[in-house]
Short mmCIF file of C-alpha atoms and ligand atoms in Angstrom, two decimals:
data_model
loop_
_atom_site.label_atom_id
_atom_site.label_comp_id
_atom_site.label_asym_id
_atom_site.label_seq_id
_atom_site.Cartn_x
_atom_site.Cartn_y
_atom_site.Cartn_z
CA UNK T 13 0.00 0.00 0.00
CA UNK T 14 2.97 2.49 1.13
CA UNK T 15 3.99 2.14 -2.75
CA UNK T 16 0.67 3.19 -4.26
CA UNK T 17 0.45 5.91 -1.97
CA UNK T 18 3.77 6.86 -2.97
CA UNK T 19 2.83 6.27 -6.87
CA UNK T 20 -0.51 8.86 -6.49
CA UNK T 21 1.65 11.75 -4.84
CA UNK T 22 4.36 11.45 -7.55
CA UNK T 23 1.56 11.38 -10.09
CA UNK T 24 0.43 14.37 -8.04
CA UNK T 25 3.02 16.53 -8.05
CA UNK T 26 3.61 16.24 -11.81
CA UNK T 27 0.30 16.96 -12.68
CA UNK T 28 -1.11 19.14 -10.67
CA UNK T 29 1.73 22.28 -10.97
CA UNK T 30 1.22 21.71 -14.90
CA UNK T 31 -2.23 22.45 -15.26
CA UNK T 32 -3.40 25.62 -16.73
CA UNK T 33 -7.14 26.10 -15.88
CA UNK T 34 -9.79 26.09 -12.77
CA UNK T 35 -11.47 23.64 -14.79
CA UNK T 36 -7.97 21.28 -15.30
CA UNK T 37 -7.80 21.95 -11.67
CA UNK T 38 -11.20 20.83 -10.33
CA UNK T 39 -10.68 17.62 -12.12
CA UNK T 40 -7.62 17.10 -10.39
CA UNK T 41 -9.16 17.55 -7.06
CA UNK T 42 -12.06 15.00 -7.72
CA UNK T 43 -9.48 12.78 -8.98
CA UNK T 44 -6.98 13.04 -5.88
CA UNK T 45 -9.45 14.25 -3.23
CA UNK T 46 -12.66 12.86 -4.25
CA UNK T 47 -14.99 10.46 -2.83
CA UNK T 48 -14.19 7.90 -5.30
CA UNK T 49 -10.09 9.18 -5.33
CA UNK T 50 -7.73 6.06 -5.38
CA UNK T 51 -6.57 7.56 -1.70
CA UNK T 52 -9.98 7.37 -0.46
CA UNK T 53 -10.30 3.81 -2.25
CA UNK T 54 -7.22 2.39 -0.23
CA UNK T 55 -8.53 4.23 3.10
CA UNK T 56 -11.01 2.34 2.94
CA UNK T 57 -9.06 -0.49 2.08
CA UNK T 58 -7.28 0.02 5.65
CA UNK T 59 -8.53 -2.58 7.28
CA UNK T 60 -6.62 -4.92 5.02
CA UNK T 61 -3.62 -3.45 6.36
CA UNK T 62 -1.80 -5.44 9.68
CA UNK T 63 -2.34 -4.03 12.73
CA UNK T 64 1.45 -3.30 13.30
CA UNK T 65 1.15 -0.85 10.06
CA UNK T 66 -2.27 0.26 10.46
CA UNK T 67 -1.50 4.00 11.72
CA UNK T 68 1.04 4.38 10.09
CA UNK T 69 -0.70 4.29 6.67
CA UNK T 70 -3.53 6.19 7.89
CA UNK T 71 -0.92 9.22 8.74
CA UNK T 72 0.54 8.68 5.57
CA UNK T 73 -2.99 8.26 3.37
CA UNK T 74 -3.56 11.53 5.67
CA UNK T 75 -0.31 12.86 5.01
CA UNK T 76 -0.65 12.52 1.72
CA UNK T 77 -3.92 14.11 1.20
CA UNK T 78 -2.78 17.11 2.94
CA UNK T 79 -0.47 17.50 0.35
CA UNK T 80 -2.31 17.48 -2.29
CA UNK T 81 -4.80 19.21 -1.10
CA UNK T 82 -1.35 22.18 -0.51
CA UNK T 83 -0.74 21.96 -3.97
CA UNK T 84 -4.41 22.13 -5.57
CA UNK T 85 -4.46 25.32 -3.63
CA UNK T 86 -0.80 26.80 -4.36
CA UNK T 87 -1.68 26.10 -7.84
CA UNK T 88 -5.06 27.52 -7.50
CA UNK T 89 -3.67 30.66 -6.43
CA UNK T 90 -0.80 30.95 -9.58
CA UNK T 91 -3.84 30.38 -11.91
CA UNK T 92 -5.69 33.68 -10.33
CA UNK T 93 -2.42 35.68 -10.40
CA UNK T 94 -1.91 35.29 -13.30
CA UNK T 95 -5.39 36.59 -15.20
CA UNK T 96 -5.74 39.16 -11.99
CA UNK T 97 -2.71 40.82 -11.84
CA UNK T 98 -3.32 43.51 -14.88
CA UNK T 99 -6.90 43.95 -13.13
CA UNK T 100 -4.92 44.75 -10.09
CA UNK T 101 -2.97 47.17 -11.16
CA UNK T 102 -6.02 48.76 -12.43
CA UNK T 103 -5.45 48.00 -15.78
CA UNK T 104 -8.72 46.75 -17.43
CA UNK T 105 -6.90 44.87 -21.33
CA UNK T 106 -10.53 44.83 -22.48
CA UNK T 107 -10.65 48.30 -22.93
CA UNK T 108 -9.65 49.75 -26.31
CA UNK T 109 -7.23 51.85 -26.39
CA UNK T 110 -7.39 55.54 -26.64
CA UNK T 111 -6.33 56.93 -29.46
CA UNK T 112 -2.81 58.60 -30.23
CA UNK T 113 -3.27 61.49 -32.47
CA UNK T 114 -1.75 60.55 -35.98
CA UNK T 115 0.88 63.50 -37.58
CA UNK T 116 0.95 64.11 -40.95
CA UNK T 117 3.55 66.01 -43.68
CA UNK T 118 2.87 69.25 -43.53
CA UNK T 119 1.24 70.68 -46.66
CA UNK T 120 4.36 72.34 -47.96
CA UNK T 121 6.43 68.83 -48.26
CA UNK T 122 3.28 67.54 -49.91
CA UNK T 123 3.09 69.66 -52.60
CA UNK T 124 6.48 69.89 -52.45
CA UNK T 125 6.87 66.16 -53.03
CA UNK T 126 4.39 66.19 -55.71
CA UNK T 127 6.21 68.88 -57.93
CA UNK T 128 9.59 66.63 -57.80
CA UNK T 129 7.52 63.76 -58.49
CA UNK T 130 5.83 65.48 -61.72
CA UNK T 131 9.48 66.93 -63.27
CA UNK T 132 11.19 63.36 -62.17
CA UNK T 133 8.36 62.03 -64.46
CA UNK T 134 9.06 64.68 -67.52
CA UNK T 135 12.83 63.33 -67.30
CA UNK T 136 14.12 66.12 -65.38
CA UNK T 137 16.54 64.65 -62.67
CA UNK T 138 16.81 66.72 -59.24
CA UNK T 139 20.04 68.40 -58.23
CA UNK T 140 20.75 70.08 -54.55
CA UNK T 141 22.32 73.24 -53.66
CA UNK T 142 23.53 74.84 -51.10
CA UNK T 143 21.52 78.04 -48.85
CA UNK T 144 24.49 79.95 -47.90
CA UNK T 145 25.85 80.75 -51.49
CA UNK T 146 28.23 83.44 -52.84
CA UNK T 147 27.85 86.49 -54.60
CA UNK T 148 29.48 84.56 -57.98
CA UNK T 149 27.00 81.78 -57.83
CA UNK T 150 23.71 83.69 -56.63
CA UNK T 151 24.58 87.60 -58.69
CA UNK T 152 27.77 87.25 -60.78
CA UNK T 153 27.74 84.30 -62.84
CA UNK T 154 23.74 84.80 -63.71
CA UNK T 155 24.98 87.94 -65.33
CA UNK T 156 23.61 90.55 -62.74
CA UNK T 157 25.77 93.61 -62.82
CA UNK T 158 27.06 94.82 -59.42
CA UNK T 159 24.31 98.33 -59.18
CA UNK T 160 21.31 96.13 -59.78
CA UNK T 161 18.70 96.60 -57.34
CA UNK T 162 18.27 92.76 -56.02
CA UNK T 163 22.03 93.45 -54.49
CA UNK T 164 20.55 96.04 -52.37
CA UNK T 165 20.94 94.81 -48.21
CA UNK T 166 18.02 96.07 -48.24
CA UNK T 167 17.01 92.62 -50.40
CA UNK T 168 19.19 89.98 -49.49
CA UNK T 169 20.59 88.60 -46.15
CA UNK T 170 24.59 89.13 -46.71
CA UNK T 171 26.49 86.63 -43.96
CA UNK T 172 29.87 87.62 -42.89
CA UNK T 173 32.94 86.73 -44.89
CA UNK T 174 31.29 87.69 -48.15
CA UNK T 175 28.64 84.99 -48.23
CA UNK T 176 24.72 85.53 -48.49
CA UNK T 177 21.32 83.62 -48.26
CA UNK T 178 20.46 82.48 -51.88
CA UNK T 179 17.92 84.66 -52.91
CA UNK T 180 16.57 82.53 -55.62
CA UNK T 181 17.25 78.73 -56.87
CA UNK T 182 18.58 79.91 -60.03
CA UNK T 183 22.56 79.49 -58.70
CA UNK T 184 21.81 76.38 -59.04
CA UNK T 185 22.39 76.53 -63.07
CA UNK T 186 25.56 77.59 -62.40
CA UNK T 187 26.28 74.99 -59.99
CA UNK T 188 24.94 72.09 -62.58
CA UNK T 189 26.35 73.71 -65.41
CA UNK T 190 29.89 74.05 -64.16
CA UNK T 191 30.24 70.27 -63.64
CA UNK T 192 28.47 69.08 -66.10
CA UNK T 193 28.37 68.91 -69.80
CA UNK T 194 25.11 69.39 -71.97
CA UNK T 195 22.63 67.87 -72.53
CA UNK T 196 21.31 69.25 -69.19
CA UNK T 197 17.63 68.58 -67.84
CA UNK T 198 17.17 69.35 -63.69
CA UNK T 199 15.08 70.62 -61.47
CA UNK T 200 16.61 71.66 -58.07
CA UNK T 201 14.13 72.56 -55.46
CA UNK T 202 14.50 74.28 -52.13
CA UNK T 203 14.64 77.03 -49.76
CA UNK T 204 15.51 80.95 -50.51
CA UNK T 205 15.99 84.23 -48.81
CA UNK T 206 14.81 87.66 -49.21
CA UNK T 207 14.65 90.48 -46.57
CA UNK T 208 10.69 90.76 -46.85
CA UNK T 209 8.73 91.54 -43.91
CA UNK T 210 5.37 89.17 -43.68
CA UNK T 211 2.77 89.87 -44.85
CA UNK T 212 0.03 87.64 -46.75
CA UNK T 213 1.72 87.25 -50.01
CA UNK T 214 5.30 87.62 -48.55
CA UNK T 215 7.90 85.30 -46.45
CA UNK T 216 10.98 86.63 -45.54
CA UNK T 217 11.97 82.38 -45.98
CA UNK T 218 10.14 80.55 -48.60
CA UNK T 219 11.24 77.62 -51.52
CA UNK T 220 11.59 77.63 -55.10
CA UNK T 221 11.25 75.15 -58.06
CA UNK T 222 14.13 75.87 -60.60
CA UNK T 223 14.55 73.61 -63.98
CA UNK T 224 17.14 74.23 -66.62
CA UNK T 225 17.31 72.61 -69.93
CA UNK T 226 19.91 72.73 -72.33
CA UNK T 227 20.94 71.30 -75.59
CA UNK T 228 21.38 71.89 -78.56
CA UNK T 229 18.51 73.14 -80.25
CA UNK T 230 16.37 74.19 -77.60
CA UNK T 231 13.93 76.81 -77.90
CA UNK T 232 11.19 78.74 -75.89
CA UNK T 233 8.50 76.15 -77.74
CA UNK T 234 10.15 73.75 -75.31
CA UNK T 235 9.83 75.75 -72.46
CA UNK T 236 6.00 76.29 -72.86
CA UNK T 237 5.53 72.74 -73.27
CA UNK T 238 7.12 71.61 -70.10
CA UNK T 239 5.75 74.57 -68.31
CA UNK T 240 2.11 73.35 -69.53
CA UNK T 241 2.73 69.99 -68.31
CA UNK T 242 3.57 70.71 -65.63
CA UNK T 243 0.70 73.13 -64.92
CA UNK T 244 -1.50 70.46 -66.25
CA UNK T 245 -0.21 68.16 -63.68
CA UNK T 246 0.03 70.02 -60.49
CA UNK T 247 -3.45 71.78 -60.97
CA UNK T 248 -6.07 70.52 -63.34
CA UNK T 249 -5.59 69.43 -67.21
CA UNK T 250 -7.58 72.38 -68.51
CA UNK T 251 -4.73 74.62 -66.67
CA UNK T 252 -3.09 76.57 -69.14
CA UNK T 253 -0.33 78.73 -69.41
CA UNK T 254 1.07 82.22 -70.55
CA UNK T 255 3.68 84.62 -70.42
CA UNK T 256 4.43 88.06 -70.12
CA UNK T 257 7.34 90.17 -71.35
CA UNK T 258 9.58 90.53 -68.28
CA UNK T 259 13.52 91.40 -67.57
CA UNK T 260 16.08 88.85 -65.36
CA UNK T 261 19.72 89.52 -66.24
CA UNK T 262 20.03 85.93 -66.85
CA UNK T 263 17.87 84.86 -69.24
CA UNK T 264 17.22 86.65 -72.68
CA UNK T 265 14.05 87.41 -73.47
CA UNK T 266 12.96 86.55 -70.31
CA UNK T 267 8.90 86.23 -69.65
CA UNK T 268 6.96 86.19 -66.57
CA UNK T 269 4.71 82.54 -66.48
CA UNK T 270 1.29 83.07 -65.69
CA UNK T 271 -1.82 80.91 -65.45
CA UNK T 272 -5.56 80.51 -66.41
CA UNK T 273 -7.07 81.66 -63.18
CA UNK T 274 -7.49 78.03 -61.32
CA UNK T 275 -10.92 79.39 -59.84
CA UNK T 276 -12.77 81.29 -62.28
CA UNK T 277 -10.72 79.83 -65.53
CA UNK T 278 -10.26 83.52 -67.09
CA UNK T 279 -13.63 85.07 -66.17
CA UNK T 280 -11.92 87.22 -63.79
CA UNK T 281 -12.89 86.74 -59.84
CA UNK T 282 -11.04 88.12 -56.47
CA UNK T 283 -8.58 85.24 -56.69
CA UNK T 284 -7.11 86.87 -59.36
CA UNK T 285 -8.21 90.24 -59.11
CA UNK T 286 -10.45 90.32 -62.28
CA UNK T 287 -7.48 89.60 -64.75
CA UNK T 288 -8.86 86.06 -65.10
CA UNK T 289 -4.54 84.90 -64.97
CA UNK T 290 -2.26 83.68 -61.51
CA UNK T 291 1.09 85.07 -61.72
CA UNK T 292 3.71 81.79 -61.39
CA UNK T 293 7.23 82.60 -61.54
CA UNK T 294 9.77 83.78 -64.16
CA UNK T 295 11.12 82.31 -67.31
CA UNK T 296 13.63 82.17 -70.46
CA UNK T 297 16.03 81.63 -72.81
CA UNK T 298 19.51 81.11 -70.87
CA UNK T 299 21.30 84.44 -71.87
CA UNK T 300 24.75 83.58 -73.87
CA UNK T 301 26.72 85.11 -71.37
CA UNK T 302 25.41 82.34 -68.51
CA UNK T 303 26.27 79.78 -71.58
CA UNK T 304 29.98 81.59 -71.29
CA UNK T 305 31.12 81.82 -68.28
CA UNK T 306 30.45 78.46 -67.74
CA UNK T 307 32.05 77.15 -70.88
CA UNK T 308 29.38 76.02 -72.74
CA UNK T 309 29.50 77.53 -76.53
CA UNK T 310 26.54 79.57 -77.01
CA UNK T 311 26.61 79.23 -80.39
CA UNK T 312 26.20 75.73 -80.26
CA UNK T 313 23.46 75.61 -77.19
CA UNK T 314 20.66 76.83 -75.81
CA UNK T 315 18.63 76.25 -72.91
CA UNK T 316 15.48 77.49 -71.20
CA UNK T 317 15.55 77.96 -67.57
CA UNK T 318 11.94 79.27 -64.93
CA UNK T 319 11.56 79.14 -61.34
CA UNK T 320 8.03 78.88 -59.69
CA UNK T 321 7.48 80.24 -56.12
CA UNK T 322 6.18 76.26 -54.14
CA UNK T 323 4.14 78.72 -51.68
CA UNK T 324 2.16 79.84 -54.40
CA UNK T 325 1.53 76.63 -55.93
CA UNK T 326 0.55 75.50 -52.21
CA UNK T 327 -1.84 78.51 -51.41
CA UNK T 328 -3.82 77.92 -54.81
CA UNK T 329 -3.90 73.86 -55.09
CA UNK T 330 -5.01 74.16 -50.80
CA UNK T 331 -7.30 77.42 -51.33
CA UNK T 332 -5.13 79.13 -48.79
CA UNK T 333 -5.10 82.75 -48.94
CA UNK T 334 -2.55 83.93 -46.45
CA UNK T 335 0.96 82.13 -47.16
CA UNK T 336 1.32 82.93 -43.08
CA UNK T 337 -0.94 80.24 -42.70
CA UNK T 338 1.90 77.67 -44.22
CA UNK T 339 4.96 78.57 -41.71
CA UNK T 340 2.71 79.22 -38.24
CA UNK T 341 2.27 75.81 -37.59
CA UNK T 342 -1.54 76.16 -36.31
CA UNK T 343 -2.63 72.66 -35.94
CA UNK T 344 -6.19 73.67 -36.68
CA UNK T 345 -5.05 74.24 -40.45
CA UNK T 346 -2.51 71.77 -40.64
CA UNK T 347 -5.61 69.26 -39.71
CA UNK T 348 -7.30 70.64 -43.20
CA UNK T 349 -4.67 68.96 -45.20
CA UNK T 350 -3.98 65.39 -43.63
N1 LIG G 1075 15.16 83.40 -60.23
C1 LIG G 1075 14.04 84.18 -60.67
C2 LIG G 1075 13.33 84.76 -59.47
O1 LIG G 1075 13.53 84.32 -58.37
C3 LIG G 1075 13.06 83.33 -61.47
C4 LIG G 1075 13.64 82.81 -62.76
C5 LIG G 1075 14.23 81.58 -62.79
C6 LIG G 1075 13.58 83.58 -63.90
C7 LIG G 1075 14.76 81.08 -63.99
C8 LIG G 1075 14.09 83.10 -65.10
C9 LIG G 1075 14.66 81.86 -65.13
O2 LIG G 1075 12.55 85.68 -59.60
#
């Protein structure tokens, strides 16, 4: 008998710590514990027992059940721990979780995005240029003589040790012109300078879209059509473009780009102040002397070059009409654009 009773609490003490529910449990009980248990089979078998052994198998059937019974309840007890301890701590998993508010890019890399996307797709490829730039790059090499007005300090941000804050994109066809030989087609995108207080059509910081083509034969026929495909793509397809006579020292003739008025398409509304056109940017033929001083023979290329202002483009494709509205960072208009 000592050896069954031995066999059942081995049996015991493997099973029982490896269950994992009440319900595994509970069986385990009836089975050890219960009236019909194999421990209350042999206590009642007792009597079969010699006298000489008699108690001491009833202290060890008794023994024995104690035991168990420890470990039904031990294990018990890790069972509830473990479902009740997040409740405990007052943390109820049911409950869904509360939301976390989702950012989003700001409306300005959107678009911003979106216009690379559009030229990378025209076969332009995208070049990068530096902020800080020097007088050669941003004045000199695009041909502006040293009186002209957009020298003034009164215009541009001048850094010490005869740098400045680009002013425009356009150094950039220096930049790609000086290392590399025609044909050229890039866009070069990013952030320029001018000492402008705000206002609603003014940032003192705000980004450009430059492209420059050149090869040989190139002509301003070329320059309307990627212009108008562009146009087409960023705004609607019945978008269309024009321009207007216009000066920049680097480009010859030069033109400024407008187009069809986006909300009344030429019928003339406040958006564009009755005219029924949106001015863009500027535009042209790259003037010979550009072609020059970077190397390239003029009288074997040519090449258009424009710059659009990405605010403006922004403002009229998100109906915005304060370009304040892009750089204060007021979560209640970001929100309109996610
Ligand atoms: N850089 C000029 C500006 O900022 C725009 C322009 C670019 C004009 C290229 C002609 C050609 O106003």
């Amino acid at each position: 008998m000592k050896e069954q009773i031995q066999e059942i609490l081995e049996e015991a003490r493997r099973s029982i710590p490896s269950c994992v529910s009440d319900k595994d449990l509970e069986e385990l009980r009836i089975k050890y514990l219960g009236k019909k248990s194999s421990l209350s089979d042999l206590l009642s078998k007792i009597g079969t027992v010699s006298k000489e052994e008699r108690p001491q198998m009833g202290a060890l059937l008794n023994k024995t059940k104690k035991e168990i019974a420890q470990l039904i309840e031990q294990k018990k007890l890790d069972l509830h721990e473990k479902t009740d301890t997040s409740r405990a701590r007052g943390l109820d998993v049911t409950m869904p979780g509360r939301p976390l508010p989702i950012g989003a890019k700001h409306p300005l890399c959107q678009i911003w995005e979106e216009i690379e996307d559009i030229f990378i797709n025209l076969g332009f490829e995208v070049a990068e240029g530096p902020e800080i730039e020097s007088e050669y790059y941003n004045f000199d090499a695009l041909n502006t003589p040293s009186g002209h007005p957009a020298r003034n300090p009164q215009d541009t941000f001048y850094l010490k040790g005869g740098k400045l804050l680009r002013t425009q994109t356009s150094p950039m066809q220096i930049r790609v012109m000086e290392k590399f030989k025609p044909p050229i087609k890039i866009i070069s995108t990013g952030r320029c300078y001018r000492v402008d207080k705000m206002d609603p059509s003014h940032l003192p910081v705000f980004h450009q879209v430059e492209a420059l083509m050149v090869d040989e034969g190139i002509t301003m026929s070329d320059l309307k059509g990627a212009l108008d495909s562009f146009v087409k793509r960023i705004f609607t397809s019945d978008t269309r473009s024009r321009f207007r006579p216009h000066f920049f020292p680097f480009t010859e003739p030069s033109a400024e780009i407008d187009i069809l008025c986006i909300n009344c398409k030429g019928a003339g509304c406040k958006l564009c102040k009755k005219s029924g056109w949106l001015e863009m940017g500027g535009a042209g033929m790259v003037d010979p002397a550009v072609l020059e001083e970077v190397g390239y023979d003029p009288e074997k290329y040519t090449g258009y070059a424009f710059g659009l202002g990405i605010e403006r483009i922004a403002m009229l494709r998100y109906g915005i009409s304060d370009i304040r509205k892009l750089v204060t960072n007021d979560l209640r208009i970001l929100k309109q654009f996610q």
